[in-house]
Amino acid sequence: MDAIEIEGGARLTGTVEVSPAKNAVLPLMAAALLAPGRSRLRRVPRLSDVRTLARLLEHLGAGVEFGDGGLWVDAARVPGREAPYELVKTMRASVLVLGPLVARFGRARVSLPGGCAIGARPIDMHLKGLEAMGARVVLEHGYVEVTARRLRGARIVLDLPTVTGTENLMMAAALAEGRTVIENAAREPEVEDLARCLNAMGGRVRGAGSSVIEIDGVGELGPMDHLPVPDRIEAGTFLVAGALCGGEVTVRGARADHLDALVAKLKQAGARVDPVKDGLRVRGDGRARSVDVRTGPYPGFPTDMQAQFMALMAVGRGLSVITETVFENRFMHVPELNRMGADIRVEGGSAVVRGVRRLSGARVMATDLRASAALVLAGLVADGTTVVSRVYHLDRGYERLEEKLAGLGARIRRIRER
Ligand code: EPZ
């Protein structure tokens, strides 16, 4: 298994390029199932989650090809209807094939995604929405079977703004009979990007990016040719790295308008963050001021940036209370950060972070995607050597993170552990 070894203490300077967003590419790959034709997604990052979903699309009978830095999905014929446990258990975003399969073919059988490290993460709202559109939903043997002769438009009010739930229902509604209105919809940029792509395919989606999305179903959609939005979480991770290590980092491709909540917190913590021609530049100068953070649905502070920001607060000047409101168990990076000398105490849904002057390098273990990013960031400023094991978590959502950080001056490399 690979690990990442870091010698702490280097300042970071230079420019780093952001890849297109993992959380945009995954729903867009699923949306390709809606169109009988050959769809193209450009500049797709080489991530294990992308490869996993590609395997699922092939399992369903679609053709998937990587090339020219992007990928093609040929969904002219998609004989399969089942997303098997072996694939879904490794990546819950596999449930995104549900909406497209039912909308285009009238049936889907998808393994219920078990819980994952960060929480139970049920899909009840996905299923209630499909039922509202006339689908029959049967749960048995750990699978959900959804059937519908033809979905019909409905008014759906989500209990909370679920991101993939909004995306699944938007894709289902795109081919339904009549109008669907999704209220309390997720407002993430990736939802907006999917809507933009569906419209380019011949769909009729309005209001994406707001909490009320209207979709008028059409008879058929054509294939896409789409460049996904930049990854705001990868960009945010580099902004935190620059604030943490000192120096000056330009994050090329970052969309400032997708990062308002994070940038506001970084500025409160004393970092200088400025928009530049095609991205954002961050300058850190020594220890951050401790600030409180509360995660929430977009445009609130992203839960996917909570662990990375905690690494910054771990060496902050003072006390920071970080409250996680989206997932019920997203503090697994805390015991690992404490092994590096951090002083963090979890109390219910909040972590109380007392900043320390220095962290010390240690062997630590990644537990989930963003926790592993936080441990890499902590290693960049810790005294001595840090080895982060189980970096397969990291590779799910970051393309060559250690190479991109090394390009900024970090002393970091991938090693193979026995
Ligand atoms: C998406 O997950 C992202 N993944 C996650 O990114 C991100 O953390 C999350 O949104 C929140 O922003 C992708 O887009 C592929 P939710 P998703 O449905 O859609 C509860 C990363 O690190 N819920 O918005 O699964 C759920 O349990 C990953 O890149 C229900 O109760 O998140 C959670 O507590 C991690 N019932 C909350 O809603 C449902 O039917 C938000 O979940 C659906 C969700």
Short mmCIF file of C-alpha atoms in Angstrom, two decimals, residues 94-351:
data_model
loop_
_atom_site.label_atom_id
_atom_site.label_comp_id
_atom_site.label_asym_id
_atom_site.label_seq_id
_atom_site.Cartn_x
_atom_site.Cartn_y
_atom_site.Cartn_z
CA SER A 94 -22.80 4.96 -7.45
CA VAL A 95 -26.41 5.62 -6.41
CA LEU A 96 -26.35 8.42 -8.98
CA VAL A 97 -27.14 5.85 -11.71
CA LEU A 98 -30.56 5.32 -10.13
CA GLY A 99 -32.30 8.40 -11.54
CA PRO A 100 -30.97 8.06 -15.10
CA LEU A 101 -31.72 4.31 -15.37
CA VAL A 102 -35.32 4.66 -14.13
CA ALA A 103 -35.94 7.77 -16.24
CA ARG A 104 -34.65 6.28 -19.49
CA PHE A 105 -35.35 2.55 -19.08
CA GLY A 106 -38.04 2.34 -16.38
CA ARG A 107 -36.07 0.12 -14.00
CA ALA A 108 -32.99 0.04 -11.78
CA ARG A 109 -31.74 -2.28 -9.06
CA VAL A 110 -29.07 -0.64 -6.93
CA SER A 111 -27.33 -1.99 -3.86
CA LEU A 112 -28.13 0.18 -0.88
CA PRO A 113 -24.94 2.03 -0.04
CA GLY A 114 -23.93 0.92 3.44
CA GLY A 115 -22.84 3.56 5.86
CA CYS A 116 -19.38 4.93 5.43
CA ALA A 117 -16.69 6.22 7.72
CA ILE A 118 -18.26 9.66 8.08
CA GLY A 119 -21.83 8.62 8.75
CA ALA A 120 -24.97 6.60 7.95
CA ARG A 121 -25.66 8.58 4.75
CA PRO A 122 -29.02 7.01 3.85
CA ILE A 123 -30.72 7.68 0.51
CA ASP A 124 -34.29 7.91 1.79
CA MET A 125 -34.82 11.32 0.16
CA HIS A 126 -33.66 10.03 -3.23
CA LEU A 127 -36.25 7.25 -2.97
CA LYS A 128 -39.11 9.39 -1.63
CA GLY A 129 -38.60 11.78 -4.53
CA LEU A 130 -38.73 8.97 -7.09
CA GLU A 131 -41.90 7.63 -5.47
CA ALA A 132 -43.44 11.09 -5.73
CA MET A 133 -42.71 10.86 -9.47
CA GLY A 134 -44.69 7.62 -9.67
CA ALA A 135 -41.93 5.04 -9.26
CA ARG A 136 -42.45 1.84 -7.30
CA VAL A 137 -39.67 1.34 -4.74
CA VAL A 138 -39.01 -2.06 -3.17
CA LEU A 139 -36.22 -2.63 -0.62
CA GLU A 140 -35.02 -6.21 -0.26
CA HIS A 141 -31.83 -8.19 0.36
CA GLY A 142 -29.82 -4.98 0.68
CA TYR A 143 -30.93 -3.72 -2.73
CA VAL A 144 -33.45 -1.13 -3.83
CA GLU A 145 -35.51 -1.96 -6.90
CA VAL A 146 -37.13 1.07 -8.57
CA THR A 147 -39.59 0.66 -11.46
CA ALA A 148 -41.81 3.07 -13.40
CA ARG A 149 -43.51 2.79 -16.76
CA ARG A 150 -42.83 6.50 -17.21
CA LEU A 151 -41.94 8.95 -14.44
CA ARG A 152 -44.26 11.92 -14.17
CA GLY A 153 -43.41 15.38 -12.91
CA ALA A 154 -44.09 16.12 -9.23
CA ARG A 155 -43.54 18.75 -6.57
CA ILE A 156 -40.84 17.43 -4.21
CA VAL A 157 -39.91 19.13 -0.94
CA LEU A 158 -36.59 17.78 0.38
CA ASP A 159 -36.23 17.44 4.18
CA LEU A 160 -32.69 18.77 3.76
CA PRO A 161 -30.69 19.93 0.73
CA THR A 162 -29.07 16.59 -0.20
CA VAL A 163 -26.51 17.09 -2.99
CA THR A 164 -26.67 13.73 -4.78
CA GLY A 165 -30.36 13.50 -3.91
CA THR A 166 -31.00 16.76 -5.78
CA GLU A 167 -28.83 15.52 -8.67
CA ASN A 168 -30.55 12.12 -8.87
CA LEU A 169 -34.01 13.70 -8.92
CA MET A 170 -32.99 16.37 -11.45
CA MET A 171 -31.75 13.67 -13.82
CA ALA A 172 -34.89 11.58 -13.30
CA ALA A 173 -37.12 14.60 -13.92
CA ALA A 174 -35.27 15.51 -17.13
CA LEU A 175 -37.06 12.67 -18.97
CA ALA A 176 -40.27 12.58 -16.91
CA GLU A 177 -43.72 13.50 -18.22
CA GLY A 178 -44.45 17.11 -17.23
CA ARG A 179 -42.96 19.49 -14.72
CA THR A 180 -41.04 18.67 -11.54
CA VAL A 181 -40.30 21.25 -8.87
CA ILE A 182 -37.62 20.40 -6.30
CA GLU A 183 -37.86 22.59 -3.19
CA ASN A 184 -35.11 22.89 -0.59
CA ALA A 185 -32.76 21.74 -3.35
CA ALA A 186 -28.99 21.70 -2.84
CA ARG A 187 -27.35 24.87 -4.19
CA GLU A 188 -23.81 23.52 -4.74
CA PRO A 189 -21.92 24.65 -7.88
CA GLU A 190 -21.76 21.00 -8.96
CA VAL A 191 -25.59 20.87 -9.00
CA GLU A 192 -25.62 24.01 -11.17
CA ASP A 193 -22.99 22.48 -13.47
CA LEU A 194 -25.10 19.34 -13.93
CA ALA A 195 -28.16 21.48 -14.78
CA ARG A 196 -26.10 23.42 -17.32
CA CYS A 197 -25.02 20.15 -18.91
CA LEU A 198 -28.56 18.70 -18.96
CA ASN A 199 -29.78 21.84 -20.75
CA ALA A 200 -26.98 21.49 -23.31
CA MET A 201 -28.24 17.92 -23.86
CA GLY A 202 -31.70 19.30 -24.67
CA GLY A 203 -33.09 19.34 -21.14
CA ARG A 204 -35.18 22.12 -19.63
CA VAL A 205 -33.88 22.87 -16.12
CA ARG A 206 -34.34 26.26 -14.44
CA GLY A 207 -33.30 27.61 -11.06
CA ALA A 208 -30.30 25.37 -10.34
CA GLY A 209 -28.04 27.10 -7.82
CA SER A 210 -31.10 28.29 -5.91
CA SER A 211 -33.18 26.18 -3.54
CA VAL A 212 -36.07 25.80 -6.03
CA ILE A 213 -35.31 23.93 -9.25
CA GLU A 214 -37.91 23.47 -12.00
CA ILE A 215 -37.50 20.74 -14.62
CA ASP A 216 -39.77 20.25 -17.63
CA GLY A 217 -39.33 16.70 -18.88
CA VAL A 218 -38.49 16.10 -22.55
CA GLY A 219 -38.84 13.01 -24.74
CA GLU A 220 -35.17 12.42 -25.35
CA LEU A 221 -31.77 13.93 -24.51
CA GLY A 222 -28.69 14.09 -26.73
CA PRO A 223 -25.10 13.30 -25.70
CA MET A 224 -23.00 15.88 -23.82
CA ASP A 225 -19.64 17.49 -24.55
CA HIS A 226 -18.81 19.19 -21.28
CA LEU A 227 -15.96 20.64 -19.24
CA PRO A 228 -16.84 20.23 -15.52
CA VAL A 229 -16.41 23.10 -13.04
CA PRO A 230 -13.09 23.35 -11.16
CA ASP A 231 -12.78 21.46 -7.90
CA ARG A 232 -13.49 24.04 -5.18
CA ILE A 233 -12.44 21.56 -2.45
CA GLU A 234 -9.09 20.82 -4.06
CA ALA A 235 -8.65 24.59 -4.51
CA GLY A 236 -9.61 25.19 -0.87
CA THR A 237 -7.13 22.54 0.25
CA PHE A 238 -4.30 24.44 -1.50
CA LEU A 239 -5.47 27.75 -0.05
CA VAL A 240 -5.28 26.27 3.45
CA ALA A 241 -1.85 24.81 2.64
CA GLY A 242 -0.59 28.26 1.64
CA ALA A 243 -2.04 29.89 4.76
CA LEU A 244 -0.53 27.15 6.92
CA CYS A 245 3.01 27.01 5.52
CA GLY A 246 3.69 30.66 4.83
CA GLY A 247 4.84 31.86 1.44
CA GLU A 248 2.68 32.74 -1.53
CA VAL A 249 0.59 30.26 -3.51
CA THR A 250 -1.47 30.97 -6.63
CA VAL A 251 -4.29 28.47 -7.15
CA ARG A 252 -4.95 28.64 -10.89
CA GLY A 253 -8.47 27.74 -12.01
CA ALA A 254 -10.05 28.32 -8.59
CA ARG A 255 -13.45 30.05 -8.82
CA ALA A 256 -13.48 32.77 -6.12
CA ASP A 257 -17.30 32.84 -6.30
CA HIS A 258 -17.40 29.16 -5.23
CA LEU A 259 -15.19 29.73 -2.18
CA ASP A 260 -16.68 32.75 -0.39
CA ALA A 261 -17.29 31.04 2.97
CA LEU A 262 -13.81 29.49 3.14
CA VAL A 263 -12.04 32.67 1.99
CA ALA A 264 -13.90 34.72 4.60
CA LYS A 265 -12.69 32.36 7.34
CA LEU A 266 -9.12 32.35 6.03
CA LYS A 267 -9.11 36.16 6.10
CA GLN A 268 -10.53 36.20 9.64
CA ALA A 269 -7.66 33.86 10.54
CA GLY A 270 -5.20 36.43 9.21
CA ALA A 271 -4.33 34.98 5.82
CA ARG A 272 -4.28 37.28 2.80
CA VAL A 273 -6.40 35.89 -0.05
CA ASP A 274 -6.81 37.87 -3.27
CA PRO A 275 -8.46 37.13 -6.60
CA VAL A 276 -5.94 37.10 -9.47
CA LYS A 277 -6.48 36.84 -13.23
CA ASP A 278 -7.53 33.19 -13.37
CA GLY A 279 -7.68 32.07 -9.77
CA LEU A 280 -6.84 33.01 -6.20
CA ARG A 281 -3.59 33.85 -4.45
CA VAL A 282 -3.00 33.19 -0.76
CA ARG A 283 -0.21 34.51 1.46
CA GLY A 284 0.28 33.13 4.93
CA ASP A 285 2.53 34.83 7.43
CA GLY A 286 3.04 32.75 10.51
CA ARG A 287 0.50 31.37 12.91
CA ALA A 288 -3.16 31.84 12.07
CA ARG A 289 -5.56 33.52 14.45
CA SER A 290 -8.02 30.96 15.86
CA VAL A 291 -11.57 31.37 14.52
CA ASP A 292 -14.77 29.40 15.02
CA VAL A 293 -16.29 27.49 12.08
CA ARG A 294 -19.69 25.92 11.54
CA THR A 295 -20.16 23.73 8.46
CA GLY A 296 -23.38 23.83 6.47
CA PRO A 297 -24.95 23.28 3.06
CA TYR A 298 -23.67 25.54 0.26
CA PRO A 299 -23.11 28.49 0.36
CA GLY A 300 -22.15 27.81 3.98
CA PHE A 301 -18.70 26.62 5.05
CA PRO A 302 -18.18 23.28 3.20
CA THR A 303 -18.11 20.14 5.34
CA ASP A 304 -15.50 18.85 2.84
CA MET A 305 -13.14 21.60 4.05
CA GLN A 306 -13.69 21.04 7.79
CA ALA A 307 -10.79 18.64 8.37
CA GLN A 308 -8.33 20.72 6.33
CA PHE A 309 -9.29 23.90 8.19
CA MET A 310 -8.86 22.09 11.49
CA ALA A 311 -5.22 21.41 10.57
CA LEU A 312 -4.76 25.17 10.27
CA MET A 313 -6.48 25.80 13.61
CA ALA A 314 -4.37 23.08 15.27
CA VAL A 315 -1.42 25.53 15.18
CA GLY A 316 -3.57 28.65 15.53
CA ARG A 317 -3.16 31.33 18.17
CA GLY A 318 -5.98 30.64 20.61
CA LEU A 319 -9.10 28.51 20.78
CA SER A 320 -11.26 27.49 17.80
CA VAL A 321 -14.60 25.70 18.01
CA ILE A 322 -15.36 23.73 14.83
CA THR A 323 -18.94 22.50 14.54
CA GLU A 324 -19.88 19.84 11.98
CA THR A 325 -23.58 20.00 11.16
CA VAL A 326 -23.75 17.91 7.95
CA PHE A 327 -22.36 14.49 8.93
CA GLU A 328 -22.57 12.78 12.28
CA ASN A 329 -19.09 11.33 12.47
CA ARG A 330 -16.65 13.49 10.61
CA PHE A 331 -13.95 13.98 13.25
CA MET A 332 -11.81 10.90 12.66
CA HIS A 333 -8.84 13.10 11.84
CA VAL A 334 -8.87 14.38 15.47
CA PRO A 335 -7.13 11.42 17.19
CA GLU A 336 -4.53 11.36 14.40
CA LEU A 337 -3.88 15.11 14.67
CA ASN A 338 -3.58 14.70 18.44
CA ARG A 339 -0.90 12.04 17.85
CA MET A 340 1.02 14.84 16.14
CA GLY A 341 0.78 16.99 19.24
CA ALA A 342 -2.45 18.85 18.53
CA ASP A 343 -4.73 19.66 21.45
CA ILE A 344 -8.25 18.93 20.17
CA ARG A 345 -11.22 17.72 22.17
CA VAL A 346 -14.46 16.47 20.55
CA GLU A 347 -17.63 17.41 22.38
CA GLY A 348 -20.73 16.11 20.58
CA GLY A 349 -20.87 17.71 17.15
CA SER A 350 -18.08 20.17 17.90
CA ALA A 351 -14.30 19.96 18.15
#
